[in-house]
Short mmCIF file of C-alpha atoms in Angstrom, two decimals:
data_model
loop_
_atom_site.label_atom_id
_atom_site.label_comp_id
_atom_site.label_asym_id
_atom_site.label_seq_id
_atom_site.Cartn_x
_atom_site.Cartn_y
_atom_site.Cartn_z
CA UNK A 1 87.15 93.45 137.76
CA UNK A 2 88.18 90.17 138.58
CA UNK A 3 91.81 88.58 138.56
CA UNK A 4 94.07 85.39 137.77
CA UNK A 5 97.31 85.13 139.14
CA UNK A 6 99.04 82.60 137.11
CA UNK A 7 101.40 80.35 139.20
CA UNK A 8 105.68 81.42 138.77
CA UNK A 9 107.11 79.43 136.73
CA UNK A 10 111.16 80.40 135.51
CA UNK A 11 110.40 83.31 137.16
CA UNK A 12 107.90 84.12 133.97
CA UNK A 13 104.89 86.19 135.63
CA UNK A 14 101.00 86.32 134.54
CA UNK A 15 97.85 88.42 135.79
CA UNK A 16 95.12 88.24 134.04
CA UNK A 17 92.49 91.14 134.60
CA UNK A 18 88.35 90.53 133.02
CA UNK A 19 86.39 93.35 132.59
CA UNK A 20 88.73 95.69 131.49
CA UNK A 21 87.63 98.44 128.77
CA UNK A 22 89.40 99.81 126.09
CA UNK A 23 89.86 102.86 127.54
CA UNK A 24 92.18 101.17 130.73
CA UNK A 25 93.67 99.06 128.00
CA UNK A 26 95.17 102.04 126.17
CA UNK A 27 96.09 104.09 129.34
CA UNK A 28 97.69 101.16 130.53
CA UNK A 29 99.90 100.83 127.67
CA UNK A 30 100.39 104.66 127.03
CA UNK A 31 101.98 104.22 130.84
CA UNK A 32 104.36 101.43 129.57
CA UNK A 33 105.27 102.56 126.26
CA UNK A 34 108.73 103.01 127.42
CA UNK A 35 108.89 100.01 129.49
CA UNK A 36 110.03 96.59 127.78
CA UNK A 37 109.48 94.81 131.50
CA UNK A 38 106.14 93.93 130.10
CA UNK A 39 103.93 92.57 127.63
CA UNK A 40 99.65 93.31 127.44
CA UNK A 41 96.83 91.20 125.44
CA UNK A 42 93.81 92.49 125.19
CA UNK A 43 90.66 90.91 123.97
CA UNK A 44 87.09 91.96 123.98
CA UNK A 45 87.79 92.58 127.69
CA UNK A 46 90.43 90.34 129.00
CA UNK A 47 93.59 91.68 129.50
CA UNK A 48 96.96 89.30 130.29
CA UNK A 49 100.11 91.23 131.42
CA UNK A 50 103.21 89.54 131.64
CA UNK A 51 106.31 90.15 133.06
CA UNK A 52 109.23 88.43 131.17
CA UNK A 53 111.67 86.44 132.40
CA UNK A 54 115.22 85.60 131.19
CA UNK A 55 114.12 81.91 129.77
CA UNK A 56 111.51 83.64 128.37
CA UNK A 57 113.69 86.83 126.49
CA UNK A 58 116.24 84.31 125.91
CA UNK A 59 114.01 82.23 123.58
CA UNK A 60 112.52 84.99 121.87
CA UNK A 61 116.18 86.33 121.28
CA UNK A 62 117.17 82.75 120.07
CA UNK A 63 113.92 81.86 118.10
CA UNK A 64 114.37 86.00 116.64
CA UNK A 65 117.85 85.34 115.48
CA UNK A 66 116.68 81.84 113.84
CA UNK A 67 114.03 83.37 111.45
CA UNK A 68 116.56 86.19 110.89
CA UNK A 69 119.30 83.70 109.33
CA UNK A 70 117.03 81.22 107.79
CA UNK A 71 115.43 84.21 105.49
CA UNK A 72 118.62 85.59 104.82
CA UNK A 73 120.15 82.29 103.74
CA UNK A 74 116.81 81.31 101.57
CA UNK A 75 117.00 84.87 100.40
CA UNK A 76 114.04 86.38 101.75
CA UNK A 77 113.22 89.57 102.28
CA UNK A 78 111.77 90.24 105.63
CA UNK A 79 111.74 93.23 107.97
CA UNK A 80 111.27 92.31 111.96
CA UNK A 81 108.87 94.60 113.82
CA UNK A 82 109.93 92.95 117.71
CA UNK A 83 107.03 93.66 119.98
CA UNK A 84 105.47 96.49 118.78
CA UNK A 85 102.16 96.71 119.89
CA UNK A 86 99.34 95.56 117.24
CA UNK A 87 95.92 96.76 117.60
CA UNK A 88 92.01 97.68 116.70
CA UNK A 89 89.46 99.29 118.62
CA UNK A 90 86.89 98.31 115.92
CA UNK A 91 87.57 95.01 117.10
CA UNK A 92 88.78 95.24 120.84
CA UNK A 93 91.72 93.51 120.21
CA UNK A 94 95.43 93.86 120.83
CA UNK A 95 98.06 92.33 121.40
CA UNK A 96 102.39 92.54 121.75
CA UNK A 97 104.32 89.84 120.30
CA UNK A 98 107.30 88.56 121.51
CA UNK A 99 108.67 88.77 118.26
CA UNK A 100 106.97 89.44 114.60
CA UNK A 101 107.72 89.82 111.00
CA UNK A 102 106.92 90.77 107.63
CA UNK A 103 107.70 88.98 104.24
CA UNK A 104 105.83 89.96 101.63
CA UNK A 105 104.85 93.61 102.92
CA UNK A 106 108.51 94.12 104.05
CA UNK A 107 109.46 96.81 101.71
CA UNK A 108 106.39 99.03 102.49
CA UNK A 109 106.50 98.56 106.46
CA UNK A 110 110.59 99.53 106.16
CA UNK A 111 109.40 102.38 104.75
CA UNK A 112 107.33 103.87 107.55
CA UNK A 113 107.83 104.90 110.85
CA UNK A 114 104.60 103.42 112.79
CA UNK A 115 102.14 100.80 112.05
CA UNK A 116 98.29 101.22 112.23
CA UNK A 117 96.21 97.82 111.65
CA UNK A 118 93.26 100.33 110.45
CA UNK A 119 95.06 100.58 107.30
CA UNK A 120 98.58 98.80 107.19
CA UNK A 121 98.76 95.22 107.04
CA UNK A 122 98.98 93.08 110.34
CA UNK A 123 102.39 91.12 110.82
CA UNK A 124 102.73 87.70 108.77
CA UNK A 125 104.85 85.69 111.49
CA UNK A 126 104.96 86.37 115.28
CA UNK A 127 106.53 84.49 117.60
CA UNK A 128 104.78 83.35 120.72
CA UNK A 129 106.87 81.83 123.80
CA UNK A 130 104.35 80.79 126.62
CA UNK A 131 105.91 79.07 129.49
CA UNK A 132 103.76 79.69 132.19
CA UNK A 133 99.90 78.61 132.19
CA UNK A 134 97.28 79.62 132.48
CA UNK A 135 97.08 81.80 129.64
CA UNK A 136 95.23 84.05 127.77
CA UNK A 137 94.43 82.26 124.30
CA UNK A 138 95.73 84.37 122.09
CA UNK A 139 94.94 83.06 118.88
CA UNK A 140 91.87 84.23 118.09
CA UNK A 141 93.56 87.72 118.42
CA UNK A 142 95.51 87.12 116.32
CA UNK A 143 93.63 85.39 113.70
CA UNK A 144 90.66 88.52 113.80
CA UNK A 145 94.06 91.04 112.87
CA UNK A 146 94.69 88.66 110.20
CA UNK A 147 98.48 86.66 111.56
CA UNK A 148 99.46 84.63 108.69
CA UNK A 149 101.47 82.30 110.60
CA UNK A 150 102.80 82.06 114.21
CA UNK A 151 105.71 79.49 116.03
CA UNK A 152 104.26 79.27 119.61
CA UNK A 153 106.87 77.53 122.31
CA UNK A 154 105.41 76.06 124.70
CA UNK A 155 108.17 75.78 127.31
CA UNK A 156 109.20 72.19 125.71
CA UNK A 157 108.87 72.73 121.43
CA UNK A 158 107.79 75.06 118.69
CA UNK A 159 104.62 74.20 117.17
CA UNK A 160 103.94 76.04 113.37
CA UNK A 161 100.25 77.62 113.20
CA UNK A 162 99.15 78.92 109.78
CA UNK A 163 95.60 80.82 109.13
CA UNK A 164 93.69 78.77 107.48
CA UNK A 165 89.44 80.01 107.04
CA UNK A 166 89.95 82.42 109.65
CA UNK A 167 91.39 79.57 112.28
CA UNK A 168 94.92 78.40 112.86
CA UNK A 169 96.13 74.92 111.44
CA UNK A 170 98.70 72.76 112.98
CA UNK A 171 101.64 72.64 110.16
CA UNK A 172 104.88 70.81 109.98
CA UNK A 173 106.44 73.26 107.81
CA UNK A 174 106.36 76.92 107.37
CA UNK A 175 104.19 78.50 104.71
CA UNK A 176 106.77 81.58 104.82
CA UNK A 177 109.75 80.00 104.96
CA UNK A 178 109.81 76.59 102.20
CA UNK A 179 111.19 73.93 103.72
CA UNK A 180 111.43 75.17 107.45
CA UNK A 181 109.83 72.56 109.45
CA UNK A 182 108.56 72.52 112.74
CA UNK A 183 111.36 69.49 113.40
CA UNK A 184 113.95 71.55 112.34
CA UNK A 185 113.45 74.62 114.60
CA UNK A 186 113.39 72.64 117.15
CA UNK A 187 116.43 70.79 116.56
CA UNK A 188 118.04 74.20 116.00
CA UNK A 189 117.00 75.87 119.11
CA UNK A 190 118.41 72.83 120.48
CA UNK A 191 121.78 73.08 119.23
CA UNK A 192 121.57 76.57 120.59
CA UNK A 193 121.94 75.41 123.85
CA UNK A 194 125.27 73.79 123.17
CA UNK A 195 127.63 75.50 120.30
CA UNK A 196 129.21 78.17 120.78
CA UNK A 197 127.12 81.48 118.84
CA UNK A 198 129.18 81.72 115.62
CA UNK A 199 129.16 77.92 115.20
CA UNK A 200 125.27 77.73 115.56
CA UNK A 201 125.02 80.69 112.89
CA UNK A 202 126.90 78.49 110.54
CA UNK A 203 124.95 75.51 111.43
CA UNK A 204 121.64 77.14 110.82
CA UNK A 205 123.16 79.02 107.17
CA UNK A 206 123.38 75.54 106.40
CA UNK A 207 120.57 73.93 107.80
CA UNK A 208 118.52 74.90 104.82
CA UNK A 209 120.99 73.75 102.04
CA UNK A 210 120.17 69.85 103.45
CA UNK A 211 117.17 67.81 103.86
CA UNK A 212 115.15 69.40 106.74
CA UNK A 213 115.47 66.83 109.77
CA UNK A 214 119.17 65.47 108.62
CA UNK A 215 122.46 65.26 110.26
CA UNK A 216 123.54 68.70 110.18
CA UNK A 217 120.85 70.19 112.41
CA UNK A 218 120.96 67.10 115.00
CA UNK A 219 124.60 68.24 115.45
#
C-alpha cells in the first residue's frame, strides 16, 4: 500500500492510500461513521481521506446556504443530503460530498430514512471544495454514480460541471438552477465575506429577481 501526503495548506489535510480494497474501504468508514472530522473517496482502489479545515467547512457552510436560498427564492423544491456517504461495490466507487442535493427526486428521498445507490437515485448537485492539491480526481466517481451537476471551488472560484455523455462539461450556468451562473456564485460567496449574514440572505433572495452578473450581487 503506498501513500501521498498532500502538502498543508489552510490547515486542510490529504493522504492518499493505493491499493486499498473494498473491504478496508468499508471498515474504514464503519469506524468513522460517527466522526464528521473526515471525509473518504474511494475509487477502484484509491482511497483520499481528508481532514477538514475551517476555510474548508466554512465554504461548504457558505456555498450550502447559497443553493439553499437560491431554490427557495426560484421556488424549487430540493432536499439537501450534506455528506452522506454515496456508494457501489458493483462499481468500487464511493465517495462523501461536502455538500449534495436533490431536485427532482426530492420528494421521494424526504421520504426515506437512508439512501442506497443500488436502487435510489444518486444526488443531482454536490458541492466539491478542494483547496489543497494533490487530489484525488473525483469526477469520474462521480460521473459512474450518475452526479448531474457539481460546483467544485477550487480555493480561488466555483466552476459549474454538468454530465454530459457520461463526462462533465464546463458550464456558465446551472442546469438545476435557471439562471444561476457560475459569475454569480462567485460574486455571492464574495459578498459573503463582507455583509453582515441577514444582509447577504437578502442580497442573494434578490440576486435572482435581476440580470445574473448585475449590480446587486457586485454589492
Amino acid at each position: 500500500m503506498t501513500t501521498v501526503l498532500a502538502p498543508t495548506k489552510q490547515a486542510e489535510q490529504k493522504v492518499i492510500l493505493h491499493d486499498v480494497s473494498w473491504e478496508t474501504y468499508e471498515r474504514l468508514l464503519a469506524d468513522f461513521v460517527d466522526s464528521h472530522a473526515a471525509h473518504f473517496a474511494y475509487d477502484n482502489g484509491t482511497m483520499e481521506i481528508m481532514v477538514l479545515s475551517f476555510e474548508h467547512e466554512r465554504l461548504t457552510h457558505t456555498l450550502t446556504m447559497l443553493v439553499e436560498l437560491l431554490a427557495d427564492a426560484l421556488e424549487i423544491d430540493t432536499e439537501g443530503t450534506g455528506s452522506t456517504t454515496f456508494r457501489r461495490a458493483d462499481l468500487a466507487k464511493g465517495f462523501e460530498p461536502d455538500a449534495s442535493f436533490y431536485f427532482q427526486h426530492a420528494a421521494l428521498i424526504r421520504a426515506q430514512e437512508q439512501i442506497d445507490l443500488n436502487t435510489d437515485p444518486a444526488p443531482e448537485l454536490i458541492i466539491e471544495v478542494d483547496i489543497t492539491s494533490p487530489s484525488l480526481d473525483k469526477f469520474p466517481i462521480f460521473a459512474a454514480l450518475g452526479v448531474t451537476e457539481v460546483w467544485r471551488h477550487d480555493g480561488a472560484q466555483v466552476a459549474i460541471h454538468c454530465l454530459v455523455a457520461g463526462a462533465y462539461n464546463d458550464a456558465s450556468e446551472s442546469a438545476l438552477l435557471p439562471g444561476v451562473t457560475a459569475a454569480l456564485i462567485n460574486q455571492l460567496l464574495a459578498a459573503s465575506r463582507m455583509m453582515k449574514r441577514g444582509d447577504w440572505v437578502r442580497l442573494v433572495r434578490a440576486s435572482v429577481q435581476s440580470p445574473p452578473g448585475g449590480e446587486q450581487a457586485g454589492g
